[in-house]
Amino acid sequence: MQGKGYFQIVEKNEKTVFYSVLIINIAFLFFTRFYPSMDGPAHLYNSNLIKHLILKNNFLSGFYQINSIPIPNWICHFILSISKLVLPAWLAEKLLLTAYISGMSISFRQLVKTVKPENLSLSIFIFPFIYSFLFHLGFYNYALSFIFFFLTLSYWLSNSDSNSFKLYISTGLLLTLTYFSNVLTYVFLGIT
C-alpha cells in the first residue's frame, strides 16, 4: 500500500518534480565555463567563421564562403552564429545547450502528453537520455534534431484529423527544421 501512495504523490506533483529536475540539469551546465565535448570547440570555431562572413570580413572572404546549397546540420551553427553577435562564445554555447536540454525534455513531455496523458509522470525518464554519448561527442545538431522529432510527432498526432492548411504549413516547417538539424533523424521521422 505504501508504494501506491508514493506514486500518487509523484503523479500529483509531477509538474513540479519535472521542472525541478529540469532546472537542476540546466544548473549543471554552469559549473564549467565551456562544456567539455569533442566537437563543441569546432562548432564554436565554425560559427565564429560564419559570424565574420556575415559581417563581411574581407580577409576571411578570400578563403571561405557560405555554402548556398541547403544541406543538413546547419541549426547549431546558425544558433551559435546569431548568439555570438551579442554574446561571448562560452555563453553562446551555454545558451545552445540550455535550449537543447529544455527543448528535449519539454518536447518529450509534450509527446507523452499527446500519446498517453495518464503516463505523463513517466516523462521524467527522458533526463538520462539527454546526456547521450553522441551529445558528449559534441554532435549538437544530432542532439537538437530530437527536439524537432518529438515536436513534429506530437503536433501531427494531435492535429492530423483537422486536415487544415495550418496543419500542413506547421508540419512542413517542423520537417524543415528537422532536416536542417540532422538528415538521419529526418529520415526516421519520415518513416515514423
PDB file of C-alpha atoms in Angstrom:
ATOM      1  CA  MET A   1       0.000   0.000   0.000  1.00  0.00           C
ATOM      2  CA  GLN A   2       2.899   2.370   0.663  1.00  0.00           C
ATOM      3  CA  GLY A   3       4.100   2.118  -2.948  1.00  0.00           C
ATOM      4  CA  LYS A   4       0.703   3.161  -4.238  1.00  0.00           C
ATOM      5  CA  GLY A   5       0.748   6.253  -2.013  1.00  0.00           C
ATOM      6  CA  TYR A   6       4.200   7.183  -3.294  1.00  0.00           C
ATOM      7  CA  PHE A   7       3.076   7.043  -6.924  1.00  0.00           C
ATOM      8  CA  GLN A   8       0.002   9.116  -6.127  1.00  0.00           C
ATOM      9  CA  ILE A   9       2.237  11.802  -4.611  1.00  0.00           C
ATOM     10  CA  VAL A  10       4.536  11.719  -7.654  1.00  0.00           C
ATOM     11  CA  GLU A  11       1.604  11.964 -10.081  1.00  0.00           C
ATOM     12  CA  LYS A  12       0.051  14.768  -8.050  1.00  0.00           C
ATOM     13  CA  ASN A  13       3.286  16.799  -8.061  1.00  0.00           C
ATOM     14  CA  GLU A  14       4.534  15.609 -11.463  1.00  0.00           C
ATOM     15  CA  LYS A  15       4.841  19.046 -12.994  1.00  0.00           C
ATOM     16  CA  THR A  16       6.786  20.424 -10.021  1.00  0.00           C
ATOM     17  CA  VAL A  17       9.113  17.413  -9.952  1.00  0.00           C
ATOM     18  CA  PHE A  18       9.681  17.541 -13.724  1.00  0.00           C
ATOM     19  CA  TYR A  19      10.551  21.239 -13.859  1.00  0.00           C
ATOM     20  CA  SER A  20      12.703  20.996 -10.712  1.00  0.00           C
ATOM     21  CA  VAL A  21      14.767  18.247 -12.329  1.00  0.00           C
ATOM     22  CA  LEU A  22      14.972  20.360 -15.493  1.00  0.00           C
ATOM     23  CA  ILE A  23      16.310  23.357 -13.544  1.00  0.00           C
ATOM     24  CA  ILE A  24      18.883  21.140 -11.801  1.00  0.00           C
ATOM     25  CA  ASN A  25      20.042  19.779 -15.171  1.00  0.00           C
ATOM     26  CA  ILE A  26      20.416  23.281 -16.575  1.00  0.00           C
ATOM     27  CA  ALA A  27      22.299  24.401 -13.451  1.00  0.00           C
ATOM     28  CA  PHE A  28      24.911  21.673 -14.045  1.00  0.00           C
ATOM     29  CA  LEU A  29      25.836  23.343 -17.326  1.00  0.00           C
ATOM     30  CA  PHE A  30      27.131  26.374 -15.489  1.00  0.00           C
ATOM     31  CA  PHE A  31      29.671  24.520 -13.325  1.00  0.00           C
ATOM     32  CA  THR A  32      32.293  24.990 -16.037  1.00  0.00           C
ATOM     33  CA  ARG A  33      32.895  27.816 -18.454  1.00  0.00           C
ATOM     34  CA  PHE A  34      32.990  25.590 -21.544  1.00  0.00           C
ATOM     35  CA  TYR A  35      31.073  22.336 -21.761  1.00  0.00           C
ATOM     36  CA  PRO A  36      33.585  19.506 -22.268  1.00  0.00           C
ATOM     37  CA  SER A  37      32.733  17.846 -25.576  1.00  0.00           C
ATOM     38  CA  MET A  38      34.833  16.752 -28.527  1.00  0.00           C
ATOM     39  CA  ASP A  39      33.161  18.715 -31.340  1.00  0.00           C
ATOM     40  CA  GLY A  40      31.905  21.640 -29.236  1.00  0.00           C
ATOM     41  CA  PRO A  41      35.019  23.757 -29.903  1.00  0.00           C
ATOM     42  CA  ALA A  42      34.743  23.016 -33.650  1.00  0.00           C
ATOM     43  CA  HIS A  43      31.142  24.252 -33.615  1.00  0.00           C
ATOM     44  CA  LEU A  44      32.252  27.450 -31.885  1.00  0.00           C
ATOM     45  CA  TYR A  45      35.072  27.919 -34.394  1.00  0.00           C
ATOM     46  CA  ASN A  46      32.793  27.351 -37.392  1.00  0.00           C
ATOM     47  CA  SER A  47      30.135  29.674 -36.007  1.00  0.00           C
ATOM     48  CA  ASN A  48      32.834  32.308 -35.491  1.00  0.00           C
ATOM     49  CA  LEU A  49      33.820  31.978 -39.160  1.00  0.00           C
ATOM     50  CA  ILE A  50      30.171  32.273 -40.213  1.00  0.00           C
ATOM     51  CA  LYS A  51      29.707  35.316 -37.994  1.00  0.00           C
ATOM     52  CA  HIS A  52      32.713  37.037 -39.604  1.00  0.00           C
ATOM     53  CA  LEU A  53      31.492  36.128 -43.088  1.00  0.00           C
ATOM     54  CA  ILE A  54      28.079  37.621 -42.282  1.00  0.00           C
ATOM     55  CA  LEU A  55      29.800  40.776 -41.010  1.00  0.00           C
ATOM     56  CA  LYS A  56      31.738  40.968 -44.322  1.00  0.00           C
ATOM     57  CA  ASN A  57      35.257  40.256 -43.047  1.00  0.00           C
ATOM     58  CA  ASN A  58      37.266  40.829 -46.252  1.00  0.00           C
ATOM     59  CA  PHE A  59      40.235  38.730 -45.153  1.00  0.00           C
ATOM     60  CA  LEU A  60      38.158  35.608 -44.469  1.00  0.00           C
ATOM     61  CA  SER A  61      36.065  36.128 -47.606  1.00  0.00           C
ATOM     62  CA  GLY A  62      39.182  35.399 -49.606  1.00  0.00           C
ATOM     63  CA  PHE A  63      39.344  31.891 -48.148  1.00  0.00           C
ATOM     64  CA  TYR A  64      35.778  30.967 -47.196  1.00  0.00           C
ATOM     65  CA  GLN A  65      32.257  31.489 -48.441  1.00  0.00           C
ATOM     66  CA  ILE A  66      28.889  30.439 -47.054  1.00  0.00           C
ATOM     67  CA  ASN A  67      27.531  27.402 -48.857  1.00  0.00           C
ATOM     68  CA  SER A  68      24.322  28.311 -50.683  1.00  0.00           C
ATOM     69  CA  ILE A  69      23.188  24.680 -51.008  1.00  0.00           C
ATOM     70  CA  PRO A  70      20.590  23.844 -48.285  1.00  0.00           C
ATOM     71  CA  ILE A  71      22.368  20.961 -46.556  1.00  0.00           C
ATOM     72  CA  PRO A  72      21.603  19.455 -43.113  1.00  0.00           C
ATOM     73  CA  ASN A  73      23.490  20.193 -39.878  1.00  0.00           C
ATOM     74  CA  TRP A  74      23.006  23.953 -40.010  1.00  0.00           C
ATOM     75  CA  ILE A  75      20.780  24.624 -36.985  1.00  0.00           C
ATOM     76  CA  CYS A  76      23.577  24.560 -34.408  1.00  0.00           C
ATOM     77  CA  HIS A  77      25.863  26.811 -36.456  1.00  0.00           C
ATOM     78  CA  PHE A  78      23.008  29.224 -37.152  1.00  0.00           C
ATOM     79  CA  ILE A  79      22.052  29.486 -33.464  1.00  0.00           C
ATOM     80  CA  LEU A  80      25.675  29.904 -32.356  1.00  0.00           C
ATOM     81  CA  SER A  81      26.474  32.458 -35.079  1.00  0.00           C
ATOM     82  CA  ILE A  82      23.465  34.614 -34.215  1.00  0.00           C
ATOM     83  CA  SER A  83      24.139  34.294 -30.477  1.00  0.00           C
ATOM     84  CA  LYS A  84      27.787  35.240 -30.912  1.00  0.00           C
ATOM     85  CA  LEU A  85      26.791  38.549 -32.452  1.00  0.00           C
ATOM     86  CA  VAL A  86      25.896  39.733 -28.943  1.00  0.00           C
ATOM     87  CA  LEU A  87      27.381  37.128 -26.559  1.00  0.00           C
ATOM     88  CA  PRO A  88      30.836  35.706 -25.913  1.00  0.00           C
ATOM     89  CA  ALA A  89      31.476  32.195 -27.287  1.00  0.00           C
ATOM     90  CA  TRP A  90      31.188  30.367 -23.970  1.00  0.00           C
ATOM     91  CA  LEU A  91      27.843  32.000 -23.184  1.00  0.00           C
ATOM     92  CA  ALA A  92      26.508  31.345 -26.694  1.00  0.00           C
ATOM     93  CA  GLU A  93      27.334  27.661 -26.202  1.00  0.00           C
ATOM     94  CA  LYS A  94      25.600  27.689 -22.797  1.00  0.00           C
ATOM     95  CA  LEU A  95      22.525  29.219 -24.450  1.00  0.00           C
ATOM     96  CA  LEU A  96      22.529  26.473 -27.101  1.00  0.00           C
ATOM     97  CA  LEU A  97      22.931  23.690 -24.529  1.00  0.00           C
ATOM     98  CA  THR A  98      20.251  25.209 -22.288  1.00  0.00           C
ATOM     99  CA  ALA A  99      17.907  25.303 -25.278  1.00  0.00           C
ATOM    100  CA  TYR A 100      18.788  21.675 -26.029  1.00  0.00           C
ATOM    101  CA  ILE A 101      18.167  20.377 -22.502  1.00  0.00           C
ATOM    102  CA  SER A 102      14.954  22.388 -22.124  1.00  0.00           C
ATOM    103  CA  GLY A 103      13.716  21.585 -25.601  1.00  0.00           C
ATOM    104  CA  MET A 104      14.497  17.873 -25.413  1.00  0.00           C
ATOM    105  CA  SER A 105      12.772  17.378 -22.069  1.00  0.00           C
ATOM    106  CA  ILE A 106       9.739  19.581 -22.770  1.00  0.00           C
ATOM    107  CA  SER A 107       9.182  18.213 -26.293  1.00  0.00           C
ATOM    108  CA  PHE A 108       9.358  14.639 -24.994  1.00  0.00           C
ATOM    109  CA  ARG A 109       6.931  15.551 -22.205  1.00  0.00           C
ATOM    110  CA  GLN A 110       4.592  17.001 -24.836  1.00  0.00           C
ATOM    111  CA  LEU A 111       4.801  13.792 -26.880  1.00  0.00           C
ATOM    112  CA  VAL A 112       3.977  11.666 -23.837  1.00  0.00           C
ATOM    113  CA  LYS A 113       1.088  14.012 -23.050  1.00  0.00           C
ATOM    114  CA  THR A 114      -0.211  13.593 -26.602  1.00  0.00           C
ATOM    115  CA  VAL A 115       0.178   9.810 -26.804  1.00  0.00           C
ATOM    116  CA  LYS A 116      -0.724   8.727 -23.268  1.00  0.00           C
ATOM    117  CA  PRO A 117      -1.621  11.638 -20.932  1.00  0.00           C
ATOM    118  CA  GLU A 118      -2.189   9.367 -17.934  1.00  0.00           C
ATOM    119  CA  ASN A 119       1.506   8.381 -18.087  1.00  0.00           C
ATOM    120  CA  LEU A 120       2.805  11.942 -18.024  1.00  0.00           C
ATOM    121  CA  SER A 121       4.802  11.244 -14.860  1.00  0.00           C
ATOM    122  CA  LEU A 122       6.984   8.857 -16.907  1.00  0.00           C
ATOM    123  CA  SER A 123       8.291  11.777 -18.946  1.00  0.00           C
ATOM    124  CA  ILE A 124      10.904  12.384 -16.255  1.00  0.00           C
ATOM    125  CA  PHE A 125      12.796   9.386 -17.614  1.00  0.00           C
ATOM    126  CA  ILE A 126      13.996  11.475 -20.561  1.00  0.00           C
ATOM    127  CA  PHE A 127      16.679  13.155 -18.453  1.00  0.00           C
ATOM    128  CA  PRO A 128      19.222  10.287 -18.501  1.00  0.00           C
ATOM    129  CA  PHE A 129      18.836  10.096 -22.293  1.00  0.00           C
ATOM    130  CA  ILE A 130      19.607  13.791 -22.746  1.00  0.00           C
ATOM    131  CA  TYR A 131      23.260  13.133 -21.986  1.00  0.00           C
ATOM    132  CA  SER A 132      23.841  10.573 -24.712  1.00  0.00           C
ATOM    133  CA  PHE A 133      27.253   9.506 -25.962  1.00  0.00           C
ATOM    134  CA  LEU A 134      26.779  11.494 -29.170  1.00  0.00           C
ATOM    135  CA  PHE A 135      25.881  14.609 -27.174  1.00  0.00           C
ATOM    136  CA  HIS A 136      29.154  14.287 -25.233  1.00  0.00           C
ATOM    137  CA  LEU A 137      30.990  13.885 -28.524  1.00  0.00           C
ATOM    138  CA  GLY A 138      29.581  17.295 -29.431  1.00  0.00           C
ATOM    139  CA  PHE A 139      27.146  16.226 -32.135  1.00  0.00           C
ATOM    140  CA  TYR A 140      24.897  19.139 -31.250  1.00  0.00           C
ATOM    141  CA  ASN A 141      22.911  19.121 -34.491  1.00  0.00           C
ATOM    142  CA  TYR A 142      22.027  15.472 -33.990  1.00  0.00           C
ATOM    143  CA  ALA A 143      21.017  16.176 -30.397  1.00  0.00           C
ATOM    144  CA  LEU A 144      18.895  19.187 -31.384  1.00  0.00           C
ATOM    145  CA  SER A 145      17.156  17.181 -34.098  1.00  0.00           C
ATOM    146  CA  PHE A 146      15.321  15.109 -31.497  1.00  0.00           C
ATOM    147  CA  ILE A 147      13.564  18.211 -30.219  1.00  0.00           C
ATOM    148  CA  PHE A 148      12.040  18.694 -33.665  1.00  0.00           C
ATOM    149  CA  PHE A 149      11.409  14.951 -33.958  1.00  0.00           C
ATOM    150  CA  PHE A 150       9.328  14.909 -30.765  1.00  0.00           C
ATOM    151  CA  LEU A 151       7.582  18.207 -31.555  1.00  0.00           C
ATOM    152  CA  THR A 152       6.656  17.093 -35.072  1.00  0.00           C
ATOM    153  CA  LEU A 153       5.283  13.759 -33.890  1.00  0.00           C
ATOM    154  CA  SER A 154       3.333  15.389 -31.085  1.00  0.00           C
ATOM    155  CA  TYR A 155       1.927  18.087 -33.355  1.00  0.00           C
ATOM    156  CA  TRP A 156       0.982  15.644 -36.101  1.00  0.00           C
ATOM    157  CA  LEU A 157      -0.669  13.150 -33.726  1.00  0.00           C
ATOM    158  CA  SER A 158      -2.743  15.814 -32.015  1.00  0.00           C
ATOM    159  CA  ASN A 159      -3.797  17.654 -35.210  1.00  0.00           C
ATOM    160  CA  SER A 160      -3.812  15.126 -38.058  1.00  0.00           C
ATOM    161  CA  ASP A 161      -7.606  14.908 -38.066  1.00  0.00           C
ATOM    162  CA  SER A 162      -8.042  18.609 -38.862  1.00  0.00           C
ATOM    163  CA  ASN A 163      -6.801  18.432 -42.489  1.00  0.00           C
ATOM    164  CA  SER A 164      -6.261  22.198 -42.467  1.00  0.00           C
ATOM    165  CA  PHE A 165      -3.817  24.428 -44.299  1.00  0.00           C
ATOM    166  CA  LYS A 166      -2.271  25.433 -40.956  1.00  0.00           C
ATOM    167  CA  LEU A 167      -1.515  21.760 -40.196  1.00  0.00           C
ATOM    168  CA  TYR A 168       0.448  21.333 -43.422  1.00  0.00           C
ATOM    169  CA  ILE A 169       2.335  24.613 -43.089  1.00  0.00           C
ATOM    170  CA  SER A 170       3.279  23.930 -39.443  1.00  0.00           C
ATOM    171  CA  THR A 171       4.227  20.330 -40.170  1.00  0.00           C
ATOM    172  CA  GLY A 172       6.276  21.444 -43.169  1.00  0.00           C
ATOM    173  CA  LEU A 173       8.113  23.980 -41.008  1.00  0.00           C
ATOM    174  CA  LEU A 174       8.837  21.355 -38.338  1.00  0.00           C
ATOM    175  CA  LEU A 175      10.024  18.898 -41.002  1.00  0.00           C
ATOM    176  CA  THR A 176      12.300  21.583 -42.464  1.00  0.00           C
ATOM    177  CA  LEU A 177      13.800  22.311 -39.039  1.00  0.00           C
ATOM    178  CA  THR A 178      14.350  18.581 -38.539  1.00  0.00           C
ATOM    179  CA  TYR A 179      16.064  18.345 -41.937  1.00  0.00           C
ATOM    180  CA  PHE A 180      18.400  21.243 -41.150  1.00  0.00           C
ATOM    181  CA  SER A 181      19.250  19.625 -37.813  1.00  0.00           C
ATOM    182  CA  ASN A 182      20.118  16.117 -38.961  1.00  0.00           C
ATOM    183  CA  VAL A 183      19.195  14.147 -42.061  1.00  0.00           C
ATOM    184  CA  LEU A 184      19.177  10.774 -40.260  1.00  0.00           C
ATOM    185  CA  THR A 185      16.582  11.965 -37.747  1.00  0.00           C
ATOM    186  CA  TYR A 186      14.654  13.467 -40.668  1.00  0.00           C
ATOM    187  CA  VAL A 187      14.570  10.035 -42.325  1.00  0.00           C
ATOM    188  CA  PHE A 188      13.481   8.394 -39.045  1.00  0.00           C
ATOM    189  CA  LEU A 189      10.733  10.978 -38.727  1.00  0.00           C
ATOM    190  CA  GLY A 190       9.543  10.235 -42.254  1.00  0.00           C
ATOM    191  CA  ILE A 191       9.499   6.502 -41.525  1.00  0.00           C
ATOM    192  CA  THR A 192       7.620   7.108 -38.272  1.00  0.00           C
TER     193      THR A 192
END
